Coordinates of C-alpha atoms in Angstrom, one line a residue:
M1 CA 164.6 50.6 10.1
K2 CA 163.6 52.1 13.3
K3 CA 163.1 55.8 13.4
S4 CA 164.9 57.9 16.0
K5 CA 162.7 59.8 18.5
S6 CA 162.1 63.4 18.2
P7 CA 163.8 65.6 21.0
F8 CA 160.3 66.6 21.7
F9 CA 158.5 63.2 21.8
W10 CA 157.3 63.8 25.4
L11 CA 154.9 66.3 24.1
N12 CA 152.9 63.3 22.8
D13 CA 152.2 62.1 26.2
I14 CA 150.5 65.4 27.2
K15 CA 146.6 65.7 26.7
V16 CA 145.4 67.9 23.9
R17 CA 143.7 70.2 26.5
D18 CA 146.9 70.5 28.5
K19 CA 149.0 71.2 25.2
L20 CA 146.6 74.1 24.4
F21 CA 146.8 75.6 27.6
L22 CA 150.6 75.2 27.7
L23 CA 150.6 77.0 24.3
Y24 CA 148.4 79.8 25.8
I25 CA 150.5 80.3 29.0
L26 CA 153.9 80.3 27.2
C27 CA 153.0 82.2 24.1
V28 CA 150.4 84.5 25.1
L29 CA 149.9 85.1 28.8
I30 CA 153.4 85.1 30.0
P31 CA 154.7 87.5 27.1
I32 CA 151.9 90.0 27.6
V33 CA 152.2 90.0 31.5
F34 CA 155.8 90.3 31.4
T35 CA 155.9 93.2 28.9
N36 CA 153.2 95.1 30.8
I37 CA 154.9 94.6 34.2
V38 CA 158.0 96.3 32.6
F39 CA 156.0 99.1 31.3
C40 CA 154.3 99.7 34.5
Y41 CA 157.4 99.7 36.4
R42 CA 158.8 102.5 34.3
I43 CA 155.8 104.7 33.9
M44 CA 154.1 104.9 37.3
V45 CA 153.4 108.4 38.7
N46 CA 151.9 109.2 42.1
T47 CA 148.2 109.9 41.9
R48 CA 146.9 109.4 45.6
E49 CA 143.8 111.5 45.6
Q50 CA 142.7 109.8 42.2
Q51 CA 143.3 106.3 43.7
I52 CA 141.3 107.1 46.8
Q53 CA 138.6 108.1 44.4
N54 CA 138.9 104.8 42.5
I55 CA 139.1 102.7 45.8
T56 CA 135.8 104.7 47.0
L57 CA 134.2 103.8 43.6
D58 CA 135.2 100.0 44.0
L59 CA 134.0 100.0 47.5
R60 CA 130.6 101.5 46.3
K61 CA 130.5 98.7 43.5
I62 CA 131.1 96.1 46.3
Q63 CA 128.1 97.7 48.2
S64 CA 126.2 97.7 44.9
E65 CA 126.8 94.0 44.2
F66 CA 126.3 93.1 47.7
R67 CA 123.1 95.0 48.0
K68 CA 121.9 93.2 44.7
I69 CA 122.4 89.7 46.3
I70 CA 120.6 90.9 49.4
N71 CA 117.8 92.3 47.3
E72 CA 117.3 89.1 45.1
S73 CA 117.2 87.1 48.3
I74 CA 114.7 89.4 50.0
I75 CA 112.4 89.2 46.9
L76 CA 112.6 85.3 47.1
S77 CA 111.7 85.4 50.8
H78 CA 108.7 87.7 50.1
T79 CA 107.5 85.2 47.4
I80 CA 107.7 82.4 49.9
Y81 CA 106.3 84.6 52.5
T82 CA 103.1 85.1 50.7
D83 CA 102.9 81.7 49.2
R84 CA 99.3 80.5 50.2
S85 CA 99.8 76.9 49.4
L86 CA 103.1 76.6 51.2
N87 CA 101.3 78.1 54.3
E88 CA 98.4 75.5 54.1
L89 CA 100.9 72.9 53.7
L90 CA 102.7 73.9 56.9
E91 CA 99.5 74.5 58.7
A92 CA 97.9 71.0 57.8
T93 CA 97.6 68.1 60.3
Y94 CA 99.0 65.0 58.7
L95 CA 97.8 61.6 60.0
N96 CA 101.1 59.7 59.0
S97 CA 104.4 60.2 57.5
K98 CA 103.0 59.1 54.1
D99 CA 100.5 61.8 54.0
Y100 CA 103.2 64.3 54.8
F101 CA 105.6 63.2 52.3
N102 CA 103.0 63.0 49.5
S103 CA 102.4 66.8 50.1
Y104 CA 106.0 67.4 50.5
I105 CA 107.0 65.8 47.3
N106 CA 104.2 67.3 45.3
Y107 CA 104.8 70.9 46.4
L108 CA 107.4 71.8 49.0
K109 CA 110.4 69.6 47.5
N110 CA 109.7 70.9 43.9
M111 CA 109.4 74.4 45.1
R112 CA 112.5 74.4 47.0
G113 CA 114.4 72.8 44.3
R114 CA 113.1 75.4 41.7
Y115 CA 114.2 78.3 43.8
I116 CA 117.7 76.9 44.5
Y117 CA 118.2 76.2 40.9
S118 CA 117.0 79.5 39.8
Y119 CA 118.8 81.6 42.2
Q120 CA 122.5 80.9 41.9
N121 CA 123.5 82.8 44.9
I122 CA 121.3 80.6 47.3
H123 CA 122.9 77.9 49.2
E124 CA 120.1 76.4 51.1
I125 CA 116.4 77.1 52.0
N126 CA 114.9 75.7 55.1
I127 CA 111.6 76.3 56.9
Y128 CA 111.3 75.5 60.6
T129 CA 108.1 74.8 62.1
N130 CA 106.6 73.6 65.3
N131 CA 103.6 71.7 63.6
P132 CA 104.0 68.3 65.4
S133 CA 102.6 66.4 62.4
V134 CA 105.4 67.7 60.1
F135 CA 108.3 65.4 59.8
N136 CA 111.9 66.4 59.2
S137 CA 112.8 66.5 55.6
A138 CA 115.1 68.4 53.1
G139 CA 114.0 72.0 53.4
C140 CA 111.5 71.5 56.2
L141 CA 112.7 71.0 59.7
K142 CA 111.0 71.0 63.1
L143 CA 111.5 73.9 65.5
T144 CA 113.4 72.2 68.3
K145 CA 114.8 73.5 71.4
D146 CA 118.3 73.5 69.8
V147 CA 117.1 75.8 67.1
I148 CA 115.3 78.1 69.4
E149 CA 118.5 78.6 71.3
N150 CA 120.6 79.7 68.2
C151 CA 121.6 83.3 68.3
W152 CA 119.8 84.0 64.8
Y153 CA 116.5 82.9 66.4
Q154 CA 116.8 84.9 69.6
K155 CA 117.9 88.0 67.5
L156 CA 114.7 87.5 65.2
Q157 CA 112.5 87.8 68.1
I158 CA 113.6 91.4 68.8
T159 CA 113.9 92.6 65.1
P160 CA 111.1 95.1 64.5
N161 CA 110.4 94.4 61.0
Q162 CA 110.6 90.6 61.6
I163 CA 113.3 90.1 58.8
L164 CA 116.9 89.7 59.8
L165 CA 120.1 89.5 57.9
H166 CA 122.4 87.6 60.1
S167 CA 125.8 85.6 59.8
Y168 CA 127.2 83.0 62.3
I169 CA 129.7 80.1 62.5
S170 CA 128.3 76.8 62.2
E171 CA 130.0 73.3 62.7
D172 CA 128.6 70.2 61.1
Y173 CA 129.6 67.1 59.2
S174 CA 131.5 69.1 56.6
G175 CA 133.6 71.1 59.2
T176 CA 133.3 74.6 60.4
R177 CA 131.8 77.3 58.1
Q178 CA 130.3 80.5 58.1
I179 CA 126.7 81.0 57.4
F180 CA 125.1 83.9 55.9
S181 CA 121.4 84.0 56.1
I182 CA 118.2 86.0 55.5
I183 CA 115.6 85.0 58.2
R184 CA 112.0 86.0 58.6
K185 CA 108.9 84.7 60.2
L186 CA 106.1 83.3 57.7
D187 CA 103.1 85.0 59.4
Y188 CA 101.5 86.8 56.4
Y189 CA 98.4 84.8 56.6
S190 CA 97.1 85.9 60.2
N191 CA 94.0 83.8 60.2
K192 CA 95.9 80.7 59.4
N193 CA 98.8 81.1 61.7
Q194 CA 98.3 78.2 64.2
Y195 CA 102.0 77.3 64.2
E196 CA 105.2 79.2 64.2
K197 CA 106.9 79.2 60.9
I198 CA 110.3 80.6 60.1
L199 CA 112.0 80.8 56.9
K200 CA 115.9 80.8 56.8
I201 CA 117.6 81.5 53.3
D202 CA 121.4 80.6 53.4
L203 CA 123.5 82.4 50.8
Q204 CA 126.3 81.1 49.0
F205 CA 129.0 82.6 51.1
S206 CA 131.4 82.1 48.4
A207 CA 129.5 84.5 46.3
I208 CA 129.6 87.0 48.7
A209 CA 133.4 86.5 49.2
Q210 CA 133.8 86.7 45.5
I211 CA 132.4 90.3 45.4
F212 CA 135.5 91.3 47.5
E213 CA 137.9 89.0 45.9
D214 CA 137.1 90.2 42.3
R215 CA 138.3 93.8 43.3
S216 CA 142.1 94.3 42.6
L217 CA 142.6 96.5 45.5
D218 CA 145.9 96.3 47.3
G219 CA 144.5 96.7 50.7
Q220 CA 142.2 94.9 53.3
L221 CA 138.6 94.9 52.7
L222 CA 136.0 94.3 55.6
L223 CA 132.1 93.7 55.7
V224 CA 131.0 94.9 59.0
D225 CA 127.4 94.4 60.3
D226 CA 125.2 96.5 62.4
S227 CA 126.6 95.1 65.7
N228 CA 130.1 96.1 64.4
R229 CA 131.2 92.4 64.0
I230 CA 133.5 91.8 61.0
I231 CA 131.6 89.3 58.8
Y232 CA 134.0 89.2 56.0
D233 CA 137.9 89.9 56.0
S234 CA 139.8 89.8 52.7
N235 CA 142.9 89.2 54.8
N236 CA 141.2 86.6 57.3
R237 CA 142.7 88.7 60.1
Y238 CA 139.7 88.9 62.3
M239 CA 138.0 85.6 61.4
S240 CA 138.0 83.1 64.5
Y241 CA 136.3 80.0 63.2
T242 CA 138.0 78.0 66.0
S243 CA 136.3 80.1 68.8
H244 CA 133.0 80.4 66.8
E245 CA 133.0 84.1 67.4
F246 CA 133.6 87.2 65.3
S247 CA 136.0 89.9 66.1
F248 CA 134.7 93.5 66.4
F249 CA 135.9 96.3 64.1
D250 CA 138.0 98.9 65.8
E251 CA 139.9 101.8 64.0
S252 CA 142.4 102.0 66.8
N253 CA 143.9 98.7 66.0
Y254 CA 145.3 100.0 62.7
N255 CA 148.4 102.1 61.9
R256 CA 147.9 105.9 61.8
K257 CA 149.4 106.0 58.4
D258 CA 146.6 103.5 57.1
V259 CA 143.9 104.9 55.0
I260 CA 140.5 103.8 56.2
I261 CA 137.5 104.3 53.9
K262 CA 134.1 103.4 55.1
E263 CA 131.1 103.2 53.0
Q264 CA 127.7 102.9 54.8
F265 CA 124.9 101.3 53.2
Q266 CA 121.7 103.6 52.6
N267 CA 118.0 103.3 52.0
M268 CA 117.8 99.7 53.0
D269 CA 116.4 98.8 56.5
I270 CA 117.8 95.4 56.5
L271 CA 121.3 96.7 55.9
N272 CA 120.9 99.7 58.4
G273 CA 124.2 100.0 60.1
W274 CA 126.1 97.7 57.7
K275 CA 129.1 99.1 56.1
V276 CA 132.1 98.1 53.7
V277 CA 135.5 99.1 55.0
G278 CA 138.8 99.5 53.1
I279 CA 141.9 99.7 54.9
F280 CA 145.0 100.7 52.7
S281 CA 148.5 101.7 53.7
E282 CA 149.9 105.1 52.6
K283 CA 152.8 103.3 50.8
A284 CA 150.4 101.0 48.8
I285 CA 148.5 104.0 47.5
M286 CA 151.7 105.9 46.6
N287 CA 153.4 103.1 44.8
L288 CA 150.6 100.8 43.5
F289 CA 148.6 103.2 41.5
K290 CA 150.3 105.4 38.7
E291 CA 148.9 107.8 36.4
S292 CA 149.5 106.0 33.2
I293 CA 149.0 102.6 34.5
Y294 CA 145.5 102.4 33.1
F295 CA 146.8 102.9 29.6
V296 CA 149.1 100.0 30.2
I297 CA 146.4 97.7 31.8
I298 CA 143.7 98.4 29.0
L299 CA 146.4 97.9 26.4
A300 CA 147.3 94.6 28.0
F301 CA 143.6 93.6 28.5
I302 CA 142.8 94.2 24.8
N303 CA 145.9 92.2 23.8
L304 CA 145.2 89.5 26.1
S305 CA 141.4 89.4 25.4
F306 CA 141.8 89.2 21.6
A307 CA 144.4 86.5 21.9
T308 CA 142.7 84.5 24.5
F309 CA 139.5 84.7 22.3
I310 CA 141.1 83.6 19.2
I311 CA 142.9 80.8 21.0
Y312 CA 139.8 79.8 22.9
L313 CA 137.9 79.4 19.7
I314 CA 140.5 77.4 18.0
S315 CA 141.3 75.2 20.9
K316 CA 137.4 74.7 21.6
S317 CA 137.2 73.5 18.0
F318 CA 139.9 70.9 18.7
Y319 CA 139.4 69.8 22.3
L320 CA 135.4 69.8 22.5
R321 CA 135.2 67.6 19.4
I322 CA 138.0 65.3 20.2
R323 CA 136.5 64.9 23.6
M324 CA 133.1 64.0 22.1
L325 CA 134.7 61.5 19.7
S326 CA 136.5 59.9 22.8
Q327 CA 133.3 59.7 24.9
H328 CA 131.5 57.9 22.1
M329 CA 134.4 55.6 21.5
I330 CA 134.0 54.6 25.2
G331 CA 130.4 54.3 24.6
I332 CA 130.8 51.7 21.8
S333 CA 133.0 49.7 24.3
N334 CA 130.1 49.6 26.5
E335 CA 127.8 48.6 23.6
N336 CA 126.2 52.1 23.3
F337 CA 126.1 52.9 19.6
E338 CA 124.7 56.4 19.8
L339 CA 125.6 58.5 16.6
I340 CA 127.3 61.8 17.0
D341 CA 124.6 64.4 15.7
E342 CA 126.7 67.5 16.0
D343 CA 127.9 69.5 13.0
A344 CA 131.2 68.1 12.7
G345 CA 132.7 70.5 10.0
Q346 CA 134.8 69.6 7.1
D347 CA 138.3 69.3 8.6
E348 CA 140.0 66.1 9.5
I349 CA 138.1 65.8 12.7
G350 CA 134.9 66.2 11.1
Q351 CA 135.7 63.3 8.7
L352 CA 136.4 61.3 11.8
F353 CA 133.1 62.0 13.1
R354 CA 131.5 60.9 9.7
D355 CA 133.6 57.7 9.7
F356 CA 132.8 56.9 13.3
N357 CA 129.0 57.3 12.5
R358 CA 129.3 54.8 9.6
M359 CA 131.4 52.5 11.7
S360 CA 128.7 52.6 14.6
K361 CA 125.8 51.9 12.4
R362 CA 127.5 49.0 10.8
I363 CA 128.6 47.5 14.1
K364 CA 125.2 48.0 15.6
G365 CA 123.5 46.4 12.6
L366 CA 125.8 43.4 12.6
I367 CA 125.2 42.7 16.4
Q368 CA 121.5 43.2 15.9
D369 CA 121.3 40.8 13.2
V370 CA 123.3 38.3 15.1
Y371 CA 121.3 38.8 18.3
Q372 CA 117.9 38.6 16.5
A373 CA 118.9 35.3 14.7
D374 CA 120.2 34.0 18.0
I375 CA 116.9 34.9 19.7
Q376 CA 114.8 33.6 17.0
R377 CA 116.8 30.2 17.1
K378 CA 116.3 30.0 20.8
N379 CA 112.6 30.6 20.7
L380 CA 112.2 28.0 18.1
E381 CA 114.1 25.5 20.1
L382 CA 111.9 26.5 23.3
E383 CA 108.8 25.8 21.2
R384 CA 110.2 22.6 19.9
Q385 CA 111.1 21.5 23.5
Q386 CA 107.7 22.4 24.7
A387 CA 106.0 20.4 22.1
Q388 CA 108.1 17.5 22.9
L389 CA 107.4 17.9 26.5
N390 CA 103.7 18.0 25.7
S391 CA 104.1 14.9 23.6
L392 CA 105.8 13.1 26.3
Q393 CA 103.4 14.0 28.9
S394 CA 100.4 12.6 26.7
Q395 CA 102.2 9.3 26.2
I396 CA 100.9 6.4 27.8
N397 CA 103.2 3.4 26.8
P398 CA 103.0 4.2 23.0
H399 CA 104.5 1.0 21.8
F400 CA 101.7 -0.7 23.8
L401 CA 99.1 1.4 22.1
F402 CA 100.6 0.9 18.5
N403 CA 100.7 -2.8 19.0
T404 CA 97.3 -2.9 20.2
L405 CA 95.8 -0.8 17.5
E406 CA 97.7 -3.1 14.8
T407 CA 96.2 -6.3 16.8
I408 CA 92.7 -4.8 16.4
R409 CA 93.3 -3.8 12.7
M410 CA 94.5 -7.3 12.0
R411 CA 91.5 -9.0 13.5
S412 CA 89.2 -6.6 11.7
I413 CA 90.7 -7.8 8.4
V414 CA 90.4 -11.4 9.3
K415 CA 86.7 -10.7 10.2
G416 CA 86.3 -8.7 6.7
E417 CA 85.8 -5.4 8.5
T418 CA 87.9 -3.4 6.1
E419 CA 86.6 -0.2 6.9
T420 CA 87.3 -0.5 10.5
A421 CA 90.8 -1.7 9.8
E422 CA 91.4 1.2 7.5
I423 CA 90.3 3.7 10.1
I424 CA 92.6 2.2 12.7
K425 CA 95.4 2.4 10.4
Y426 CA 94.8 6.1 9.9
L427 CA 94.6 6.5 13.6
S428 CA 97.8 4.6 14.3
K429 CA 99.6 7.0 11.9
T430 CA 98.0 10.0 13.5
F431 CA 99.3 8.8 17.1
R432 CA 102.6 8.0 15.8
R433 CA 103.2 11.3 14.0
A434 CA 101.9 13.2 16.9
L435 CA 104.2 11.7 19.3
S436 CA 107.3 12.1 17.1
W437 CA 109.0 15.4 16.7
D438 CA 112.1 14.6 14.9
N439 CA 112.1 17.6 12.5
D440 CA 110.5 21.0 12.7
M441 CA 110.2 21.5 8.9
I442 CA 108.4 18.9 6.9
T443 CA 107.1 18.9 3.4
V444 CA 103.7 20.1 2.3
K445 CA 103.0 16.6 1.0
E446 CA 103.7 15.1 4.6
E447 CA 101.5 17.9 6.3
V448 CA 98.6 17.1 4.0
E449 CA 98.8 13.5 4.5
F450 CA 98.6 13.9 8.3
A451 CA 95.6 16.4 7.8
E452 CA 94.0 13.9 5.3
N453 CA 94.3 11.0 8.1
F454 CA 92.5 13.3 10.6
L455 CA 89.7 14.0 7.9
K456 CA 89.2 10.3 7.2
I457 CA 88.9 9.6 10.8
Q458 CA 86.3 12.5 11.3
Q459 CA 84.4 11.0 8.4
Y460 CA 84.2 7.6 10.1
R461 CA 83.1 9.2 13.2
F462 CA 80.4 11.3 11.8
D463 CA 79.2 8.9 8.9
K464 CA 80.1 11.1 5.9
K465 CA 78.9 14.3 7.5
I466 CA 82.3 15.9 7.0
N467 CA 83.3 16.0 3.4
Y468 CA 86.6 17.4 2.2
I469 CA 88.3 18.6 -1.0
I470 CA 92.1 18.9 -1.2
S471 CA 93.6 20.9 -4.1
M472 CA 97.6 21.1 -4.3
D473 CA 99.9 22.3 -7.1
Q474 CA 102.5 19.8 -7.9
D475 CA 105.1 22.4 -7.4
A476 CA 103.8 22.8 -3.8
A477 CA 104.3 19.0 -2.7
N478 CA 108.0 19.2 -2.0
C479 CA 108.0 22.8 -0.3
R480 CA 109.0 22.8 3.3
I481 CA 106.7 24.1 6.0
P482 CA 106.7 24.2 10.0
K483 CA 105.2 21.0 11.2
M484 CA 101.6 21.4 12.5
S485 CA 100.9 24.4 10.2
I486 CA 97.9 22.9 8.4
Q487 CA 96.5 20.1 10.4
P488 CA 95.3 22.4 13.4
L489 CA 93.4 24.6 10.9
I490 CA 91.7 21.4 9.4
E491 CA 90.8 20.4 12.9
N492 CA 89.6 23.6 14.0
A493 CA 87.3 23.7 10.9
S494 CA 86.1 20.2 11.6
I495 CA 85.4 20.6 15.3
H496 CA 84.4 24.1 15.7
G497 CA 82.8 24.6 12.2
I498 CA 81.3 21.4 10.6
E499 CA 80.4 19.5 13.8
K500 CA 78.2 22.2 15.1
I501 CA 75.9 22.2 11.9
R502 CA 72.9 20.0 11.4
G503 CA 73.5 19.0 7.8
D504 CA 76.7 18.0 5.9
G505 CA 79.7 20.1 5.7
T506 CA 82.7 20.4 3.4
I507 CA 86.3 21.5 4.3
K508 CA 88.3 22.7 1.2
L509 CA 92.0 22.6 1.5
D510 CA 93.9 24.7 -1.4
I511 CA 97.6 24.8 -1.7
N512 CA 99.3 26.7 -4.6
V513 CA 102.7 28.4 -5.6
S514 CA 102.6 32.1 -7.0
N515 CA 105.2 34.8 -6.9
N516 CA 107.9 32.9 -4.9
L517 CA 105.1 32.4 -2.2
L518 CA 103.4 29.2 -0.9
N519 CA 99.8 30.1 -0.5
I520 CA 97.5 27.7 1.8
T521 CA 93.7 28.2 2.5
V522 CA 91.5 26.1 4.6
K523 CA 87.8 26.8 4.0
D524 CA 84.6 25.4 5.5
N525 CA 81.0 26.1 5.3
G526 CA 80.4 25.4 9.0
I527 CA 78.8 27.4 11.7
G528 CA 81.3 30.4 11.5
I529 CA 82.5 32.8 13.9
P530 CA 80.5 35.5 15.7
E531 CA 81.5 38.9 14.8
K532 CA 82.8 40.1 18.2
K533 CA 84.8 37.1 18.6
L534 CA 86.3 37.3 15.1
A535 CA 87.3 40.9 15.8
H536 CA 89.0 39.7 19.2
I537 CA 90.9 37.1 17.4
K538 CA 92.0 39.7 14.8
D539 CA 93.0 42.2 17.3
T540 CA 94.9 39.6 19.4
L541 CA 97.0 38.6 16.5
K542 CA 97.5 42.2 15.3
N543 CA 98.8 43.2 18.7
K544 CA 101.1 40.1 18.8
E545 CA 99.4 38.9 21.9
K546 CA 99.6 35.3 22.9
V547 CA 96.4 33.7 23.7
S548 CA 95.6 30.2 25.2
K549 CA 97.5 27.3 23.8
H550 CA 94.4 25.5 22.8
V551 CA 93.3 27.9 20.1
G552 CA 94.6 26.3 16.9
I553 CA 94.3 29.6 14.7
A554 CA 96.6 31.5 17.1
N555 CA 99.0 28.5 17.6
V556 CA 99.6 28.4 13.8
Y557 CA 100.1 32.2 13.6
W558 CA 102.7 32.1 16.4
R559 CA 104.7 29.1 14.8
L560 CA 104.7 31.2 11.6
H561 CA 105.8 34.2 13.4
L562 CA 108.6 32.5 15.0
Y563 CA 109.9 31.1 11.8
Y564 CA 109.5 33.8 9.4
G565 CA 109.1 37.0 11.5
S566 CA 107.2 39.6 9.4
D567 CA 107.8 37.9 6.1
F568 CA 104.6 36.0 6.1
K569 CA 100.9 36.9 5.5
F570 CA 98.0 35.6 7.6
S571 CA 94.3 36.3 7.3
I572 CA 91.0 35.0 8.8
E573 CA 87.6 35.8 7.2
S574 CA 84.3 34.3 8.7
Q575 CA 80.6 35.0 8.5
E576 CA 78.3 33.4 11.1
N577 CA 76.1 30.4 9.7
V578 CA 78.1 30.8 6.5
G579 CA 81.5 29.5 7.1
T580 CA 85.2 30.5 7.7
E581 CA 88.2 30.9 5.6
V582 CA 91.8 31.0 7.0
S583 CA 94.7 31.4 4.8
F584 CA 98.5 32.2 5.0
S585 CA 101.2 32.7 2.5
I586 CA 104.9 32.1 3.3
P587 CA 108.1 32.1 1.5
I588 CA 109.0 29.1 -0.4
I589 CA 111.5 26.6 0.9
K590 CA 112.2 23.7 -1.2
D591 CA 112.9 20.1 0.1
P592 CA 116.2 18.7 -1.5
V593 CA 115.8 16.0 -3.9
H594 CA 117.2 12.7 -2.7

């Protein structure tokens, strides 16, 4: 039976954040604001003189905050002004753009970024110089004719203390905007002042505007500079961006009933002549501020702050964790299985966090297992294809070769040369097996047979100089191992060990089974491996670095690594003029009984 929809089902389509905000607006903000408006309307009493004092106090606070921003910027400008490294960078002669940008990136770019990041009221820091070897870059610009013709540059030249606070209208790619800047010459080091250098720090005009906008004064607020230009107008009445000009402050433009309060900046040369002006109508002062309004405002603020704080904490507990969970869920869809390491708490959302972490670990583990298995399979297939390719490259009409060897063997038998016929038989088997790569995995018995054929051929070649002993457990015969796992070690012992000694030598092959492992050891009493070369081979294998494909030991090691990963053991020990022992242990894989 289909359930009927709730009359408020539309709420399910609103985001959690918006629901919490709506709850705050409807249940907290609107009731508190409405209640206090009613109280304010009933209890307002005229207190004109008190309100003027309050207005004056607010204007002084505006002054104080504005002075704080300017002081902060002046301190920064002085830091840059006395920066020896910066002065040397700007005075240096660069041969090309690479030399300049190396110095720029190493010092100026980092310095500029650090200051802009550290001073939140700074919008831009630029240095202008007429050094011809300096290239235009972020923060360092050429002192061109257009720059020299700017009003701020002209005014700086006639400023006595060579530090200027100036505002002007600029038009660039982002549109027309007002610039508020601290400008000064960088001539602190008189002995290293070959080029003209000017520092220009642009302030965040929004930060200056915010000082005025934060004041709940029912009137017009102006910031007037030393030329009597209106730099900021809270009502935008005298701002004329389209003409790129500022209006001038004139008290005669206002109504006689307007109350004009001016607060001059004191004890600061750069702000000498600047002032903050407040213009309020008599009616606004009489009606807006009342004797008991502070009590109502404070009470409303307390109520609103407490309610806002509690709702903020609760909503933050919900919203931030839900958003974090949502972001991690999106990450999983992009194969990013990063776990949530936050303290999730003990509520239902916390339980979701823990369930998500468990799910992410499991999915990541499953994917890694599949990927690793697939990669290992592909590597084995590539090795096999490479071996087949090498085999194909070495074939010269194999049927012709086998038939020829068989003909020679039969004629040797007819002539009674049985030893030669036997060796040809072994050689034919060896060629046939080397050229065939039907299976990657063969039995130990087959691999040993191949190695023994090689040893018999070597005995024939060197007239019994090479002797061999093969010891193999019966349980090991049907175990399966990767093809060419033993023969390269036998060949290595024969060619690089026994053949290089004067007397006879012996190669011992020992194969046994213990602790569910197949253990294989090839030992010879040949010339051995020099200590440095042995150390190099061990280090190469330890660091899993591939060496030349002609090194038999490394080839065997890498074939075992491809098949068994980290589930095998491999060791090589040798002493010069004594002999070499190579051994490895691998998991047992039984050949099925036919």
